[in-house]
Amino acid sequence: MKIMPFEVPEKKQIRVIINADAGCEADDQYAIVHALLSPRLQIKGLIGAHFGLRSATGAEESCREIRQVLELMGMGGGYRVVQGSNHKLPHALTPSPSDGSRLIIEEALKDDPLPLFVIFQGPLTDLASAYLQEPQIADRLTAVWIGGGPYPGGTPEFNLSNDIDAAQVVFQSPIHLWQIPKNVYDSVRVSLAELAVKVRPYGGIGRYLYESVISFNVRYADRPEWPKGEVWILGDSPAVSLLLDDQAFDYDLVEAPSITPDMAYRPQPGSRKIRVYRSVDVRFILEDFYAKLALFAQ
């Protein structure tokens, strides 16, 4: 189905799996819609991820939310949606197998000339499990992770907190990794007024995306620090935008640190290097998303 007024040559396309804790709050949905509307991305499947101790059935809830988004876009049944693990790794050397980890393994081992990227908008549980189950996948995919505190020292951060062992497995593995830490993904700020003008008017999915943020804002009105009332962070969207343009000028190659139980980074001199982003192009992220949503609604 052609959904944009332009095409991307097949040789410029990439294979993508989306791993999202979409049942947790409201920003995953924006990134999922953005990815689905981007012709460069061949979406090979979507994985519902857990979101820690907030729910014992988080991966199931995330799958339901992903399917709801697909239905609202008229894409229900058009993509493979599978459940990741409902809980973190039991131990740093022990996988938590799931349909999600098996999907990653299956797609990574395919004989396909197009590169495979897997974006993680929550914990790294399903990637760590896939690697522990089948280490051959390490050089057959690139993982793009929204998570971890700022460098150099690190701080507590939600996605990392939901499976520190999984992050440690991935950081110490040879898996190609792009990391977008909290100080970078927090820069994708939008106002509710902006969403009311640029998202809400555009079809059923636009209304749903807008109302999800409003609903979350009201539900957690008693929280002292977040949400702030008129501002939202579309923190998962950088993972999608970097698949459209990797901003090769805006990252550092960092020796992968060890991660302590309190989520600090401990330097590991001589370790393999990972790509850590210093910033993302917020204008590009938002304007590309708004434009694609408007074109889709037509």
Short mmCIF file of N, CA and C in Angstrom, two decimals, residues 188-288:
data_model
loop_
_atom_site.label_atom_id
_atom_site.label_comp_id
_atom_site.label_asym_id
_atom_site.label_seq_id
_atom_site.Cartn_x
_atom_site.Cartn_y
_atom_site.Cartn_z
N VAL A 188 13.23 16.35 22.79
CA VAL A 188 12.12 16.36 21.83
C VAL A 188 10.85 16.79 22.57
N ARG A 189 10.80 18.08 22.89
CA ARG A 189 9.68 18.64 23.65
C ARG A 189 8.62 19.20 22.72
N VAL A 190 7.37 18.96 23.07
CA VAL A 190 6.25 19.55 22.34
C VAL A 190 5.27 20.11 23.36
N SER A 191 4.46 21.06 22.91
CA SER A 191 3.40 21.58 23.78
C SER A 191 2.08 20.91 23.43
N LEU A 192 1.15 20.89 24.38
CA LEU A 192 -0.16 20.33 24.09
C LEU A 192 -0.89 21.16 23.04
N ALA A 193 -0.65 22.46 23.05
CA ALA A 193 -1.26 23.32 22.02
C ALA A 193 -0.75 22.93 20.64
N GLU A 194 0.54 22.66 20.54
CA GLU A 194 1.15 22.23 19.28
C GLU A 194 0.51 20.93 18.79
N LEU A 195 0.31 19.96 19.70
CA LEU A 195 -0.30 18.69 19.31
C LEU A 195 -1.76 18.88 18.92
N ALA A 196 -2.44 19.82 19.57
CA ALA A 196 -3.84 20.09 19.23
C ALA A 196 -3.97 20.61 17.80
N VAL A 197 -2.98 21.37 17.35
CA VAL A 197 -3.02 21.94 16.01
C VAL A 197 -2.45 20.99 14.96
N LYS A 198 -1.37 20.29 15.28
CA LYS A 198 -0.63 19.55 14.27
C LYS A 198 -0.84 18.05 14.29
N VAL A 199 -1.57 17.53 15.29
CA VAL A 199 -1.82 16.09 15.36
C VAL A 199 -3.31 15.79 15.42
N ARG A 200 -4.02 16.41 16.33
CA ARG A 200 -5.45 16.09 16.57
C ARG A 200 -6.32 16.13 15.32
N PRO A 201 -6.16 17.09 14.39
CA PRO A 201 -7.10 17.17 13.27
C PRO A 201 -6.95 16.06 12.22
N TYR A 202 -5.92 15.23 12.31
CA TYR A 202 -5.58 14.35 11.20
C TYR A 202 -6.05 12.91 11.41
N GLY A 203 -7.34 12.73 11.20
CA GLY A 203 -7.92 11.39 11.20
C GLY A 203 -8.06 10.78 12.57
N GLY A 204 -8.56 9.53 12.58
CA GLY A 204 -8.76 8.83 13.83
C GLY A 204 -7.47 8.61 14.59
N ILE A 205 -6.38 8.33 13.89
CA ILE A 205 -5.12 8.10 14.58
C ILE A 205 -4.59 9.40 15.18
N GLY A 206 -4.79 10.53 14.48
CA GLY A 206 -4.37 11.82 15.04
C GLY A 206 -5.11 12.15 16.32
N ARG A 207 -6.42 11.93 16.31
CA ARG A 207 -7.21 12.18 17.52
C ARG A 207 -6.75 11.27 18.66
N TYR A 208 -6.49 10.03 18.32
CA TYR A 208 -6.08 9.06 19.35
C TYR A 208 -4.74 9.45 19.96
N LEU A 209 -3.78 9.82 19.12
CA LEU A 209 -2.47 10.21 19.64
C LEU A 209 -2.59 11.42 20.57
N TYR A 210 -3.38 12.40 20.16
CA TYR A 210 -3.56 13.60 20.97
C TYR A 210 -4.27 13.26 22.28
N GLU A 211 -5.37 12.52 22.18
CA GLU A 211 -6.16 12.23 23.37
C GLU A 211 -5.42 11.32 24.35
N SER A 212 -4.51 10.49 23.84
CA SER A 212 -3.71 9.64 24.73
C SER A 212 -2.83 10.49 25.64
N VAL A 213 -2.24 11.53 25.08
CA VAL A 213 -1.41 12.42 25.89
C VAL A 213 -2.27 13.18 26.90
N ILE A 214 -3.40 13.69 26.45
CA ILE A 214 -4.28 14.43 27.35
C ILE A 214 -4.75 13.54 28.49
N SER A 215 -5.13 12.31 28.16
CA SER A 215 -5.61 11.38 29.17
C SER A 215 -4.52 11.07 30.20
N PHE A 216 -3.31 10.84 29.72
CA PHE A 216 -2.20 10.55 30.62
C PHE A 216 -1.92 11.75 31.52
N ASN A 217 -1.99 12.93 30.94
CA ASN A 217 -1.74 14.16 31.68
C ASN A 217 -2.72 14.31 32.84
N VAL A 218 -3.98 13.97 32.59
CA VAL A 218 -5.02 14.08 33.62
C VAL A 218 -4.87 12.97 34.67
N ARG A 219 -4.59 11.75 34.18
CA ARG A 219 -4.51 10.58 35.08
C ARG A 219 -3.43 10.76 36.13
N TYR A 220 -2.35 11.42 35.76
CA TYR A 220 -1.23 11.58 36.69
C TYR A 220 -1.08 13.04 37.14
N ALA A 221 -2.21 13.68 37.31
CA ALA A 221 -2.22 15.10 37.69
C ALA A 221 -1.58 15.34 39.06
N ASP A 222 -1.59 14.33 39.93
CA ASP A 222 -1.06 14.52 41.28
C ASP A 222 0.46 14.37 41.37
N ARG A 223 1.09 13.93 40.28
CA ARG A 223 2.55 13.80 40.32
C ARG A 223 3.17 15.20 40.39
N PRO A 224 4.14 15.42 41.28
CA PRO A 224 4.68 16.78 41.44
C PRO A 224 5.58 17.25 40.30
N GLU A 225 6.30 16.34 39.64
CA GLU A 225 7.30 16.78 38.67
C GLU A 225 6.93 16.51 37.22
N TRP A 226 6.23 15.42 36.94
CA TRP A 226 5.95 15.05 35.54
C TRP A 226 4.65 14.27 35.48
N PRO A 227 3.80 14.53 34.48
CA PRO A 227 3.91 15.55 33.43
C PRO A 227 3.80 16.97 33.99
N LYS A 228 4.25 17.92 33.19
CA LYS A 228 4.34 19.30 33.66
C LYS A 228 3.08 20.11 33.42
N GLY A 229 2.12 19.56 32.68
CA GLY A 229 0.86 20.27 32.48
C GLY A 229 0.62 20.68 31.05
N GLU A 230 1.58 21.35 30.42
CA GLU A 230 1.40 21.79 29.03
C GLU A 230 2.48 21.26 28.09
N VAL A 231 3.37 20.43 28.62
CA VAL A 231 4.52 19.97 27.85
C VAL A 231 4.57 18.45 27.83
N TRP A 232 4.99 17.90 26.70
CA TRP A 232 5.17 16.45 26.59
C TRP A 232 6.51 16.19 25.93
N ILE A 233 7.11 15.04 26.23
CA ILE A 233 8.37 14.64 25.61
C ILE A 233 8.08 13.47 24.68
N LEU A 234 8.34 13.64 23.39
CA LEU A 234 8.22 12.53 22.43
C LEU A 234 9.57 11.82 22.37
N GLY A 235 9.93 11.22 23.51
CA GLY A 235 11.27 10.71 23.70
C GLY A 235 11.65 9.50 22.87
N ASP A 236 10.65 8.76 22.34
CA ASP A 236 10.97 7.58 21.54
C ASP A 236 11.18 7.90 20.07
N SER A 237 10.75 9.07 19.64
CA SER A 237 10.80 9.42 18.22
C SER A 237 12.20 9.52 17.63
N PRO A 238 13.24 9.88 18.41
CA PRO A 238 14.58 9.92 17.80
C PRO A 238 15.02 8.58 17.20
N ALA A 239 14.56 7.46 17.76
CA ALA A 239 14.96 6.16 17.23
C ALA A 239 14.52 6.00 15.78
N VAL A 240 13.36 6.57 15.45
CA VAL A 240 12.86 6.49 14.08
C VAL A 240 13.60 7.47 13.19
N SER A 241 13.78 8.69 13.64
CA SER A 241 14.40 9.71 12.79
C SER A 241 15.83 9.33 12.42
N LEU A 242 16.54 8.65 13.31
CA LEU A 242 17.93 8.29 13.02
C LEU A 242 18.02 7.17 12.00
N LEU A 243 16.92 6.48 11.74
CA LEU A 243 16.89 5.49 10.65
C LEU A 243 16.66 6.17 9.30
N LEU A 244 16.14 7.39 9.33
CA LEU A 244 15.96 8.16 8.10
C LEU A 244 17.23 8.94 7.76
N ASP A 245 17.89 9.46 8.79
CA ASP A 245 19.16 10.17 8.63
C ASP A 245 19.94 9.96 9.93
N ASP A 246 21.05 9.27 9.86
CA ASP A 246 21.74 8.87 11.09
C ASP A 246 22.55 9.98 11.75
N GLN A 247 22.48 11.20 11.22
CA GLN A 247 23.18 12.34 11.81
C GLN A 247 24.64 11.98 12.14
N ALA A 248 25.36 11.61 11.12
CA ALA A 248 26.73 11.11 11.30
C ALA A 248 27.67 12.13 11.94
N PHE A 249 27.22 13.37 12.05
CA PHE A 249 28.04 14.44 12.62
C PHE A 249 27.75 14.65 14.10
N ASP A 250 26.84 13.90 14.68
CA ASP A 250 26.34 14.25 16.00
C ASP A 250 26.41 13.14 17.03
N TYR A 251 27.41 12.30 16.92
CA TYR A 251 27.58 11.26 17.93
C TYR A 251 29.05 11.08 18.25
N ASP A 252 29.30 10.43 19.38
CA ASP A 252 30.65 10.05 19.76
C ASP A 252 30.75 8.53 19.76
N LEU A 253 31.93 8.03 19.42
CA LEU A 253 32.20 6.60 19.59
C LEU A 253 32.84 6.43 20.96
N VAL A 254 32.15 5.70 21.81
CA VAL A 254 32.52 5.58 23.22
C VAL A 254 32.84 4.13 23.55
N GLU A 255 33.90 3.91 24.28
CA GLU A 255 34.17 2.56 24.76
C GLU A 255 33.04 2.13 25.68
N ALA A 256 32.40 1.03 25.33
CA ALA A 256 31.20 0.60 26.06
C ALA A 256 31.50 0.45 27.54
N PRO A 257 30.80 1.20 28.39
CA PRO A 257 31.07 1.10 29.82
C PRO A 257 30.38 -0.13 30.43
N SER A 258 30.80 -0.46 31.62
CA SER A 258 30.03 -1.39 32.45
C SER A 258 28.95 -0.57 33.15
N ILE A 259 27.85 -1.20 33.49
CA ILE A 259 26.74 -0.49 34.13
C ILE A 259 26.56 -1.04 35.54
N THR A 260 26.61 -0.17 36.52
CA THR A 260 26.52 -0.59 37.92
C THR A 260 25.05 -0.75 38.32
N PRO A 261 24.78 -1.41 39.45
CA PRO A 261 23.39 -1.58 39.89
C PRO A 261 22.64 -0.28 40.11
N ASP A 262 23.36 0.82 40.37
CA ASP A 262 22.68 2.11 40.53
C ASP A 262 22.65 2.91 39.22
N MET A 263 22.93 2.23 38.11
CA MET A 263 22.81 2.76 36.75
C MET A 263 23.87 3.79 36.40
N ALA A 264 24.99 3.75 37.08
CA ALA A 264 26.14 4.58 36.71
C ALA A 264 26.96 3.85 35.65
N TYR A 265 27.70 4.62 34.86
CA TYR A 265 28.61 4.05 33.87
C TYR A 265 30.00 3.93 34.49
N ARG A 266 30.58 2.74 34.39
CA ARG A 266 31.94 2.51 34.87
C ARG A 266 32.83 2.29 33.65
N PRO A 267 33.82 3.15 33.40
CA PRO A 267 34.66 3.01 32.20
C PRO A 267 35.30 1.62 32.12
N GLN A 268 35.38 1.15 30.87
CA GLN A 268 36.02 -0.14 30.58
C GLN A 268 37.04 0.09 29.46
N PRO A 269 38.22 0.60 29.80
CA PRO A 269 39.23 0.89 28.77
C PRO A 269 39.52 -0.33 27.91
N GLY A 270 39.53 -0.10 26.60
CA GLY A 270 39.82 -1.18 25.67
C GLY A 270 38.61 -1.96 25.22
N SER A 271 37.42 -1.64 25.76
CA SER A 271 36.21 -2.35 25.34
C SER A 271 35.78 -1.90 23.94
N ARG A 272 34.88 -2.64 23.34
CA ARG A 272 34.42 -2.26 21.99
C ARG A 272 33.69 -0.92 22.07
N LYS A 273 33.57 -0.24 20.93
CA LYS A 273 32.97 1.10 20.92
C LYS A 273 31.52 1.06 20.46
N ILE A 274 30.71 1.89 21.11
CA ILE A 274 29.31 2.05 20.73
C ILE A 274 29.09 3.51 20.32
N ARG A 275 28.03 3.73 19.57
CA ARG A 275 27.70 5.07 19.11
C ARG A 275 26.76 5.72 20.13
N VAL A 276 27.17 6.84 20.70
CA VAL A 276 26.36 7.55 21.69
C VAL A 276 26.05 8.94 21.14
N TYR A 277 24.78 9.25 21.00
CA TYR A 277 24.38 10.53 20.40
C TYR A 277 24.49 11.68 21.40
N ARG A 278 25.03 12.80 20.89
CA ARG A 278 25.13 14.04 21.68
C ARG A 278 23.85 14.86 21.57
N SER A 279 23.18 14.77 20.42
CA SER A 279 21.95 15.53 20.17
C SER A 279 21.22 14.91 19.00
N VAL A 280 19.97 15.31 18.82
CA VAL A 280 19.20 14.92 17.65
C VAL A 280 18.55 16.17 17.07
N ASP A 281 18.17 16.09 15.80
CA ASP A 281 17.58 17.22 15.10
C ASP A 281 16.08 17.24 15.38
N VAL A 282 15.69 18.00 16.40
CA VAL A 282 14.29 18.02 16.84
C VAL A 282 13.39 18.58 15.75
N ARG A 283 13.84 19.61 15.05
CA ARG A 283 13.02 20.17 13.98
C ARG A 283 12.69 19.10 12.93
N PHE A 284 13.70 18.36 12.52
CA PHE A 284 13.48 17.33 11.51
C PHE A 284 12.52 16.26 12.03
N ILE A 285 12.74 15.79 13.24
CA ILE A 285 11.87 14.74 13.81
C ILE A 285 10.41 15.17 13.76
N LEU A 286 10.13 16.34 14.29
CA LEU A 286 8.74 16.77 14.43
C LEU A 286 8.11 17.14 13.09
N GLU A 287 8.83 17.90 12.27
CA GLU A 287 8.24 18.33 11.01
C GLU A 287 8.01 17.16 10.06
N ASP A 288 8.93 16.19 10.06
CA ASP A 288 8.73 15.01 9.22
C ASP A 288 7.51 14.23 9.70
#
